[in-house]
């Protein structure tokens, strides 16, 4: 978990996100509209029939948990409320939180969700927090984009299977996506496959404790100045002997006459690859054929199917 947390802090480029465990979002999978009166339930706000994939991923874009099967007309927060991730509240570990977009409520209990401030936000601090938050959270959108690009024949058009079988197809794609990432097969996301803007926080029925105070603390940490070592003396200037001053001046003249551009190479922050134990199981059906898959806890063990 420490490696993943450092990974999210690296994505956000701020230490305030050292307690981020995963990022969560919903994705609409285009399907053929089912016949009958229930067919209209699958039409989402963009008026095409879909099934919702709710997924969480780590800092490298590997899916940790998926929940598939709800019709496209259902709000993201309602899907979350019915998911095992929310009901069981077994993840993340205490003290860590999940990054989510504005389509979810900001919660602290039973599931710690940290969302951005609503627009238009008041104050520069909230805007700065939203910027850092977006940098870290967007990894889940990139994960969706990579998966859709990798399996273009499946996601570029409506799935040609019965809607009750769609969750099994999507779950298989998420597992294969993880295998490809573990093998170093990384694809570039197509711009045309990017997810649309997040929904408004329309569902307010979650029985939970608000995480607004926790978010305010993170925002204050983002806006705080960097700490200066207590023994640092800004007025201190080391004394230089006259002989040393002459040598330094000579070196400066020689350097100015023979100065060439030096090549600088910068090594990006390296994160160790986390292997995941993967296990999948079918969630009890509740009318729409939901499928829930959990790809195991974050650890350093070898992973196998």
mmCIF file of C-alpha atoms in Angstrom:
data_model
loop_
_atom_site.group_PDB
_atom_site.id
_atom_site.type_symbol
_atom_site.label_atom_id
_atom_site.label_comp_id
_atom_site.label_asym_id
_atom_site.label_seq_id
_atom_site.Cartn_x
_atom_site.Cartn_y
_atom_site.Cartn_z
ATOM 1 C CA UNK A 1 0.000 0.000 0.000
ATOM 2 C CA UNK A 2 2.917 2.349 0.670
ATOM 3 C CA UNK A 3 4.125 1.997 -2.915
ATOM 4 C CA UNK A 4 0.643 2.747 -4.279
ATOM 5 C CA UNK A 5 0.260 5.769 -2.000
ATOM 6 C CA UNK A 6 3.621 7.142 -3.155
ATOM 7 C CA UNK A 7 2.455 6.514 -6.696
ATOM 8 C CA UNK A 8 -0.657 8.657 -6.259
ATOM 9 C CA UNK A 9 1.411 11.372 -4.565
ATOM 10 C CA UNK A 10 3.668 11.270 -7.608
ATOM 11 C CA UNK A 11 0.698 11.602 -9.962
ATOM 12 C CA UNK A 12 -0.669 14.558 -7.992
ATOM 13 C CA UNK A 13 2.840 15.930 -7.462
ATOM 14 C CA UNK A 14 2.054 16.719 -3.848
ATOM 15 C CA UNK A 15 2.625 14.864 -0.584
ATOM 16 C CA UNK A 16 -0.906 15.634 0.625
ATOM 17 C CA UNK A 17 -2.092 12.680 -1.469
ATOM 18 C CA UNK A 18 0.174 10.144 0.228
ATOM 19 C CA UNK A 19 -2.945 8.533 1.749
ATOM 20 C CA UNK A 20 -4.728 7.991 -1.565
ATOM 21 C CA UNK A 21 -5.309 4.264 -2.088
ATOM 22 C CA UNK A 22 -7.257 3.970 -5.367
ATOM 23 C CA UNK A 23 -9.329 6.011 -7.807
ATOM 24 C CA UNK A 24 -12.952 5.208 -8.668
ATOM 25 C CA UNK A 25 -15.206 6.100 -11.590
ATOM 26 C CA UNK A 26 -18.040 4.787 -13.739
ATOM 27 C CA UNK A 27 -17.930 3.970 -17.434
ATOM 28 C CA UNK A 28 -20.804 3.438 -19.895
ATOM 29 C CA UNK A 29 -20.501 0.367 -22.116
ATOM 30 C CA UNK A 30 -22.588 0.677 -25.274
ATOM 31 C CA UNK A 31 -25.022 -2.216 -25.866
ATOM 32 C CA UNK A 32 -27.944 -3.148 -28.076
ATOM 33 C CA UNK A 33 -31.134 -1.821 -26.477
ATOM 34 C CA UNK A 34 -33.116 -4.728 -24.970
ATOM 35 C CA UNK A 35 -36.615 -5.228 -26.303
ATOM 36 C CA UNK A 36 -39.642 -4.697 -24.111
ATOM 37 C CA UNK A 37 -40.607 -1.991 -21.626
ATOM 38 C CA UNK A 38 -37.301 -2.240 -19.738
ATOM 39 C CA UNK A 39 -35.330 -1.158 -22.774
ATOM 40 C CA UNK A 40 -35.681 2.545 -21.979
ATOM 41 C CA UNK A 41 -34.041 2.007 -18.583
ATOM 42 C CA UNK A 42 -30.747 1.349 -20.331
ATOM 43 C CA UNK A 43 -30.616 4.732 -22.100
ATOM 44 C CA UNK A 44 -28.176 7.038 -20.356
ATOM 45 C CA UNK A 45 -28.109 10.840 -20.268
ATOM 46 C CA UNK A 46 -26.476 10.865 -23.728
ATOM 47 C CA UNK A 47 -29.468 8.891 -25.055
ATOM 48 C CA UNK A 48 -27.710 5.681 -26.104
ATOM 49 C CA UNK A 49 -28.296 2.301 -24.370
ATOM 50 C CA UNK A 50 -25.493 1.247 -22.046
ATOM 51 C CA UNK A 51 -24.502 -0.804 -19.031
ATOM 52 C CA UNK A 52 -22.434 0.794 -16.264
ATOM 53 C CA UNK A 53 -18.982 -0.441 -15.296
ATOM 54 C CA UNK A 54 -17.884 0.827 -11.882
ATOM 55 C CA UNK A 55 -14.170 0.261 -11.353
ATOM 56 C CA UNK A 56 -11.343 1.259 -9.036
ATOM 57 C CA UNK A 57 -7.676 1.177 -10.061
ATOM 58 C CA UNK A 58 -4.244 1.732 -8.596
ATOM 59 C CA UNK A 59 -1.677 4.369 -9.570
ATOM 60 C CA UNK A 60 -0.604 2.360 -12.629
ATOM 61 C CA UNK A 61 -4.103 1.916 -14.065
ATOM 62 C CA UNK A 62 -4.641 -1.701 -13.019
ATOM 63 C CA UNK A 63 -8.167 -2.541 -11.950
ATOM 64 C CA UNK A 64 -8.535 -3.589 -8.315
ATOM 65 C CA UNK A 65 -12.311 -3.976 -8.150
ATOM 66 C CA UNK A 66 -15.109 -3.962 -10.749
ATOM 67 C CA UNK A 67 -18.897 -3.961 -10.476
ATOM 68 C CA UNK A 68 -20.875 -4.320 -13.713
ATOM 69 C CA UNK A 69 -24.522 -4.652 -14.675
ATOM 70 C CA UNK A 70 -26.614 -1.597 -13.797
ATOM 71 C CA UNK A 71 -28.583 0.122 -16.621
ATOM 72 C CA UNK A 72 -27.146 3.326 -18.060
ATOM 73 C CA UNK A 73 -29.916 5.520 -16.642
ATOM 74 C CA UNK A 74 -28.833 4.867 -13.038
ATOM 75 C CA UNK A 75 -26.707 7.501 -11.289
ATOM 76 C CA UNK A 76 -23.111 6.699 -10.339
ATOM 77 C CA UNK A 77 -23.720 7.250 -6.627
ATOM 78 C CA UNK A 78 -26.654 4.792 -6.617
ATOM 79 C CA UNK A 79 -24.482 2.149 -8.272
ATOM 80 C CA UNK A 80 -21.865 2.781 -5.584
ATOM 81 C CA UNK A 81 -24.422 2.440 -2.802
ATOM 82 C CA UNK A 82 -25.447 -1.023 -4.032
ATOM 83 C CA UNK A 83 -21.917 -2.250 -4.726
ATOM 84 C CA UNK A 84 -20.019 -4.634 -2.406
ATOM 85 C CA UNK A 85 -17.250 -2.029 -2.193
ATOM 86 C CA UNK A 86 -19.609 0.262 -0.271
ATOM 87 C CA UNK A 87 -21.658 -2.386 1.533
ATOM 88 C CA UNK A 88 -18.715 -4.352 2.890
ATOM 89 C CA UNK A 89 -16.411 -1.337 3.442
ATOM 90 C CA UNK A 90 -13.382 -3.621 3.675
ATOM 91 C CA UNK A 91 -11.187 -1.338 1.581
ATOM 92 C CA UNK A 92 -9.192 0.908 1.773
ATOM 93 C CA UNK A 93 -7.201 0.491 5.013
ATOM 94 C CA UNK A 94 -7.909 2.939 7.849
ATOM 95 C CA UNK A 95 -6.419 6.366 7.258
ATOM 96 C CA UNK A 96 -6.498 6.042 3.465
ATOM 97 C CA UNK A 97 -9.093 7.379 1.035
ATOM 98 C CA UNK A 98 -10.469 6.854 -2.472
ATOM 99 C CA UNK A 99 -10.271 9.564 -5.136
ATOM 100 C CA UNK A 100 -13.581 10.220 -6.922
ATOM 101 C CA UNK A 101 -15.031 12.830 -9.257
ATOM 102 C CA UNK A 102 -17.972 15.163 -8.696
ATOM 103 C CA UNK A 103 -20.486 12.438 -9.555
ATOM 104 C CA UNK A 104 -19.938 10.942 -6.100
ATOM 105 C CA UNK A 105 -20.570 12.400 -2.643
ATOM 106 C CA UNK A 106 -17.662 13.372 -0.427
ATOM 107 C CA UNK A 107 -17.686 10.780 2.366
ATOM 108 C CA UNK A 108 -15.653 9.720 5.357
ATOM 109 C CA UNK A 109 -17.699 6.749 6.597
ATOM 110 C CA UNK A 110 -18.434 3.957 5.751
ATOM 111 C CA UNK A 111 -16.374 4.471 2.574
ATOM 112 C CA UNK A 112 -13.800 7.291 2.530
ATOM 113 C CA UNK A 113 -14.337 9.188 -0.731
ATOM 114 C CA UNK A 114 -12.555 12.471 -1.431
ATOM 115 C CA UNK A 115 -14.111 14.476 -4.267
ATOM 116 C CA UNK A 116 -13.175 17.893 -5.699
ATOM 117 C CA UNK A 117 -14.865 21.094 -4.608
ATOM 118 C CA UNK A 118 -17.915 22.032 -6.622
ATOM 119 C CA UNK A 119 -17.568 24.699 -9.278
ATOM 120 C CA UNK A 120 -17.589 27.620 -8.936
ATOM 121 C CA UNK A 121 -15.345 27.199 -5.901
ATOM 122 C CA UNK A 122 -14.537 30.014 -3.564
ATOM 123 C CA UNK A 123 -10.901 30.848 -2.962
ATOM 124 C CA UNK A 124 -7.593 30.004 -4.581
ATOM 125 C CA UNK A 125 -6.955 27.178 -2.104
ATOM 126 C CA UNK A 126 -9.933 25.152 -3.286
ATOM 127 C CA UNK A 127 -8.968 25.659 -6.917
ATOM 128 C CA UNK A 128 -5.424 24.534 -6.187
ATOM 129 C CA UNK A 129 -6.722 21.434 -4.398
ATOM 130 C CA UNK A 130 -8.971 20.566 -7.362
ATOM 131 C CA UNK A 131 -5.982 20.803 -9.697
ATOM 132 C CA UNK A 132 -3.850 18.391 -7.667
ATOM 133 C CA UNK A 133 -6.857 16.116 -7.109
ATOM 134 C CA UNK A 134 -7.555 15.911 -10.837
ATOM 135 C CA UNK A 135 -3.961 14.958 -11.635
ATOM 136 C CA UNK A 136 -4.169 11.916 -9.374
ATOM 137 C CA UNK A 137 -7.771 10.890 -10.078
ATOM 138 C CA UNK A 138 -7.471 10.929 -13.873
ATOM 139 C CA UNK A 139 -5.571 7.633 -13.788
ATOM 140 C CA UNK A 140 -8.920 5.804 -13.689
ATOM 141 C CA UNK A 141 -10.043 7.617 -16.843
ATOM 142 C CA UNK A 142 -6.783 6.699 -18.542
ATOM 143 C CA UNK A 143 -7.312 3.083 -17.473
ATOM 144 C CA UNK A 144 -10.744 3.071 -19.139
ATOM 145 C CA UNK A 145 -9.239 4.687 -22.228
ATOM 146 C CA UNK A 146 -6.426 2.125 -22.462
ATOM 147 C CA UNK A 147 -8.854 -0.772 -22.092
ATOM 148 C CA UNK A 148 -11.189 0.613 -24.773
ATOM 149 C CA UNK A 149 -8.292 1.241 -27.128
ATOM 150 C CA UNK A 150 -6.889 -2.220 -26.533
ATOM 151 C CA UNK A 151 -10.246 -3.905 -27.291
ATOM 152 C CA UNK A 152 -11.565 -1.550 -29.960
ATOM 153 C CA UNK A 153 -13.695 -4.204 -31.655
ATOM 154 C CA UNK A 154 -15.637 -4.631 -28.415
ATOM 155 C CA UNK A 155 -15.980 -1.051 -27.197
ATOM 156 C CA UNK A 156 -16.051 0.958 -30.414
ATOM 157 C CA UNK A 157 -19.580 -0.203 -31.226
ATOM 158 C CA UNK A 158 -22.521 -1.712 -29.376
ATOM 159 C CA UNK A 159 -21.881 -5.189 -28.012
ATOM 160 C CA UNK A 160 -23.545 -7.865 -30.137
ATOM 161 C CA UNK A 161 -24.439 -10.065 -27.156
ATOM 162 C CA UNK A 162 -27.453 -10.357 -24.881
ATOM 163 C CA UNK A 163 -27.429 -7.662 -22.214
ATOM 164 C CA UNK A 164 -27.372 -10.257 -19.405
ATOM 165 C CA UNK A 165 -24.061 -11.591 -20.752
ATOM 166 C CA UNK A 166 -22.399 -8.178 -21.067
ATOM 167 C CA UNK A 167 -21.031 -8.161 -17.459
ATOM 168 C CA UNK A 168 -19.076 -11.352 -18.163
ATOM 169 C CA UNK A 169 -17.523 -9.859 -21.310
ATOM 170 C CA UNK A 170 -16.542 -6.641 -19.526
ATOM 171 C CA UNK A 171 -15.075 -8.493 -16.540
ATOM 172 C CA UNK A 172 -12.958 -10.618 -18.894
ATOM 173 C CA UNK A 173 -11.671 -7.453 -20.589
ATOM 174 C CA UNK A 174 -10.619 -5.911 -17.261
ATOM 175 C CA UNK A 175 -8.701 -9.069 -16.329
ATOM 176 C CA UNK A 176 -6.941 -9.160 -19.706
ATOM 177 C CA UNK A 177 -6.155 -5.444 -19.345
ATOM 178 C CA UNK A 178 -4.375 -6.159 -16.040
ATOM 179 C CA UNK A 179 -2.419 -9.032 -17.582
ATOM 180 C CA UNK A 180 -1.252 -6.804 -20.432
ATOM 181 C CA UNK A 181 -0.089 -4.073 -18.048
ATOM 182 C CA UNK A 182 1.806 -6.610 -15.926
ATOM 183 C CA UNK A 183 3.555 -7.796 -19.105
ATOM 184 C CA UNK A 184 4.571 -4.231 -19.972
ATOM 185 C CA UNK A 185 2.100 -3.885 -22.844
ATOM 186 C CA UNK A 186 0.949 -0.264 -22.536
ATOM 187 C CA UNK A 187 -1.178 1.354 -25.224
ATOM 188 C CA UNK A 188 -1.820 5.021 -25.916
ATOM 189 C CA UNK A 189 -5.371 6.129 -25.233
ATOM 190 C CA UNK A 190 -7.426 7.372 -28.179
ATOM 191 C CA UNK A 191 -8.830 10.869 -27.635
ATOM 192 C CA UNK A 192 -12.144 9.837 -29.150
ATOM 193 C CA UNK A 193 -12.628 7.224 -26.452
ATOM 194 C CA UNK A 194 -12.281 9.569 -23.489
ATOM 195 C CA UNK A 195 -15.105 9.475 -20.997
ATOM 196 C CA UNK A 196 -17.493 12.402 -20.842
ATOM 197 C CA UNK A 197 -17.877 14.909 -18.036
ATOM 198 C CA UNK A 198 -18.850 13.623 -14.574
ATOM 199 C CA UNK A 199 -22.448 13.708 -13.477
ATOM 200 C CA UNK A 200 -23.713 16.072 -10.845
ATOM 201 C CA UNK A 201 -24.112 14.754 -7.334
ATOM 202 C CA UNK A 202 -27.781 14.015 -7.891
ATOM 203 C CA UNK A 203 -28.261 11.081 -5.549
ATOM 204 C CA UNK A 204 -28.214 12.274 -1.955
ATOM 205 C CA UNK A 205 -29.556 9.103 -0.340
ATOM 206 C CA UNK A 206 -26.261 7.702 0.941
ATOM 207 C CA UNK A 207 -26.445 7.161 4.682
ATOM 208 C CA UNK A 208 -22.938 8.213 5.584
ATOM 209 C CA UNK A 209 -20.710 10.686 7.389
ATOM 210 C CA UNK A 210 -19.563 13.594 5.253
ATOM 211 C CA UNK A 211 -15.907 13.821 4.319
ATOM 212 C CA UNK A 212 -15.945 17.601 3.823
ATOM 213 C CA UNK A 213 -13.792 18.182 6.927
ATOM 214 C CA UNK A 214 -11.170 15.708 5.724
ATOM 215 C CA UNK A 215 -11.149 17.394 2.323
ATOM 216 C CA UNK A 216 -10.682 20.792 3.956
ATOM 217 C CA UNK A 217 -7.681 19.449 5.867
ATOM 218 C CA UNK A 218 -6.146 18.133 2.650
ATOM 219 C CA UNK A 219 -6.822 21.462 0.941
ATOM 220 C CA UNK A 220 -5.097 23.301 3.778
ATOM 221 C CA UNK A 221 -2.091 20.982 3.474
ATOM 222 C CA UNK A 222 -1.930 21.634 -0.264
ATOM 223 C CA UNK A 223 -1.981 25.389 0.292
ATOM 224 C CA UNK A 224 0.501 25.346 3.179
ATOM 225 C CA UNK A 225 4.027 26.603 2.624
ATOM 226 C CA UNK A 226 6.872 24.127 2.621
ATOM 227 C CA UNK A 227 8.477 23.756 6.034
ATOM 228 C CA UNK A 228 11.952 25.259 6.449
ATOM 229 C CA UNK A 229 14.539 23.519 8.659
ATOM 230 C CA UNK A 230 14.692 25.370 12.016
ATOM 231 C CA UNK A 231 18.495 25.695 11.868
ATOM 232 C CA UNK A 232 18.505 27.284 8.402
ATOM 233 C CA UNK A 233 20.118 30.734 8.349
ATOM 234 C CA UNK A 234 19.244 32.840 5.332
ATOM 235 C CA UNK A 235 21.828 35.506 6.264
ATOM 236 C CA UNK A 236 24.760 33.113 6.482
ATOM 237 C CA UNK A 237 27.471 33.670 3.859
ATOM 238 C CA UNK A 238 30.656 31.589 4.110
ATOM 239 C CA UNK A 239 33.844 33.610 4.268
ATOM 240 C CA UNK A 240 36.300 33.200 1.377
ATOM 241 C CA UNK A 241 40.006 33.779 1.679
ATOM 242 C CA UNK A 242 41.626 36.210 -0.805
ATOM 243 C CA UNK A 243 43.571 33.387 -2.442
ATOM 244 C CA UNK A 244 40.366 31.429 -2.910
ATOM 245 C CA UNK A 245 38.645 34.496 -4.392
ATOM 246 C CA UNK A 246 41.432 34.779 -6.998
ATOM 247 C CA UNK A 247 41.077 31.119 -7.928
ATOM 248 C CA UNK A 248 37.308 31.422 -8.208
ATOM 249 C CA UNK A 249 37.603 34.466 -10.461
ATOM 250 C CA UNK A 250 40.100 32.685 -12.712
ATOM 251 C CA UNK A 251 37.801 29.669 -12.929
ATOM 252 C CA UNK A 252 34.870 31.909 -13.810
ATOM 253 C CA UNK A 253 36.791 33.553 -16.653
ATOM 254 C CA UNK A 254 37.933 30.213 -18.038
ATOM 255 C CA UNK A 255 34.410 28.837 -17.741
ATOM 256 C CA UNK A 256 32.929 31.804 -19.610
ATOM 257 C CA UNK A 257 35.356 31.375 -22.498
ATOM 258 C CA UNK A 258 34.892 27.611 -22.884
ATOM 259 C CA UNK A 259 31.325 27.221 -21.734
ATOM 260 C CA UNK A 260 29.341 24.578 -23.571
ATOM 261 C CA UNK A 261 25.843 23.347 -23.031
ATOM 262 C CA UNK A 262 25.935 20.284 -20.818
ATOM 263 C CA UNK A 263 23.482 17.457 -21.336
ATOM 264 C CA UNK A 264 21.279 16.859 -18.341
ATOM 265 C CA UNK A 265 19.341 13.660 -17.922
ATOM 266 C CA UNK A 266 16.530 13.454 -15.433
ATOM 267 C CA UNK A 267 15.339 10.129 -14.058
ATOM 268 C CA UNK A 268 11.620 10.042 -13.283
ATOM 269 C CA UNK A 269 10.431 8.793 -9.942
ATOM 270 C CA UNK A 270 10.395 5.014 -10.134
ATOM 271 C CA UNK A 271 7.642 2.957 -8.593
ATOM 272 C CA UNK A 272 7.919 -0.767 -7.998
ATOM 273 C CA UNK A 273 5.397 -2.895 -9.839
ATOM 274 C CA UNK A 274 2.811 -4.446 -7.532
ATOM 275 C CA UNK A 275 1.650 -7.913 -8.345
ATOM 276 C CA UNK A 276 -1.981 -8.576 -7.601
ATOM 277 C CA UNK A 277 -3.630 -11.797 -6.622
ATOM 278 C CA UNK A 278 -6.713 -11.956 -8.800
ATOM 279 C CA UNK A 279 -9.947 -13.617 -7.895
ATOM 280 C CA UNK A 280 -13.339 -13.110 -9.415
ATOM 281 C CA UNK A 281 -16.779 -14.142 -8.346
ATOM 282 C CA UNK A 282 -20.300 -13.410 -9.435
ATOM 283 C CA UNK A 283 -22.354 -11.079 -7.309
ATOM 284 C CA UNK A 284 -25.881 -12.312 -6.495
ATOM 285 C CA UNK A 285 -28.198 -11.303 -9.297
ATOM 286 C CA UNK A 286 -30.734 -8.594 -8.555
ATOM 287 C CA UNK A 287 -32.573 -8.327 -11.813
ATOM 288 C CA UNK A 288 -29.872 -6.916 -14.059
ATOM 289 C CA UNK A 289 -27.260 -9.656 -13.857
ATOM 290 C CA UNK A 290 -24.622 -7.707 -11.894
ATOM 291 C CA UNK A 291 -21.117 -9.100 -11.757
ATOM 292 C CA UNK A 292 -18.590 -8.075 -9.121
ATOM 293 C CA UNK A 293 -14.914 -8.894 -9.417
ATOM 294 C CA UNK A 294 -12.254 -8.165 -6.837
ATOM 295 C CA UNK A 295 -8.673 -8.576 -7.941
ATOM 296 C CA UNK A 296 -7.248 -9.111 -4.483
ATOM 297 C CA UNK A 297 -5.435 -6.997 -1.954
ATOM 298 C CA UNK A 298 -2.364 -4.946 -2.757
ATOM 299 C CA UNK A 299 0.721 -6.896 -1.866
ATOM 300 C CA UNK A 300 4.040 -8.024 -3.246
ATOM 301 C CA UNK A 301 3.121 -11.652 -3.833
ATOM 302 C CA UNK A 302 3.186 -13.149 -7.316
ATOM 303 C CA UNK A 303 -0.194 -13.082 -9.005
ATOM 304 C CA UNK A 304 -1.882 -15.802 -10.947
ATOM 305 C CA UNK A 305 -5.263 -16.386 -12.498
#
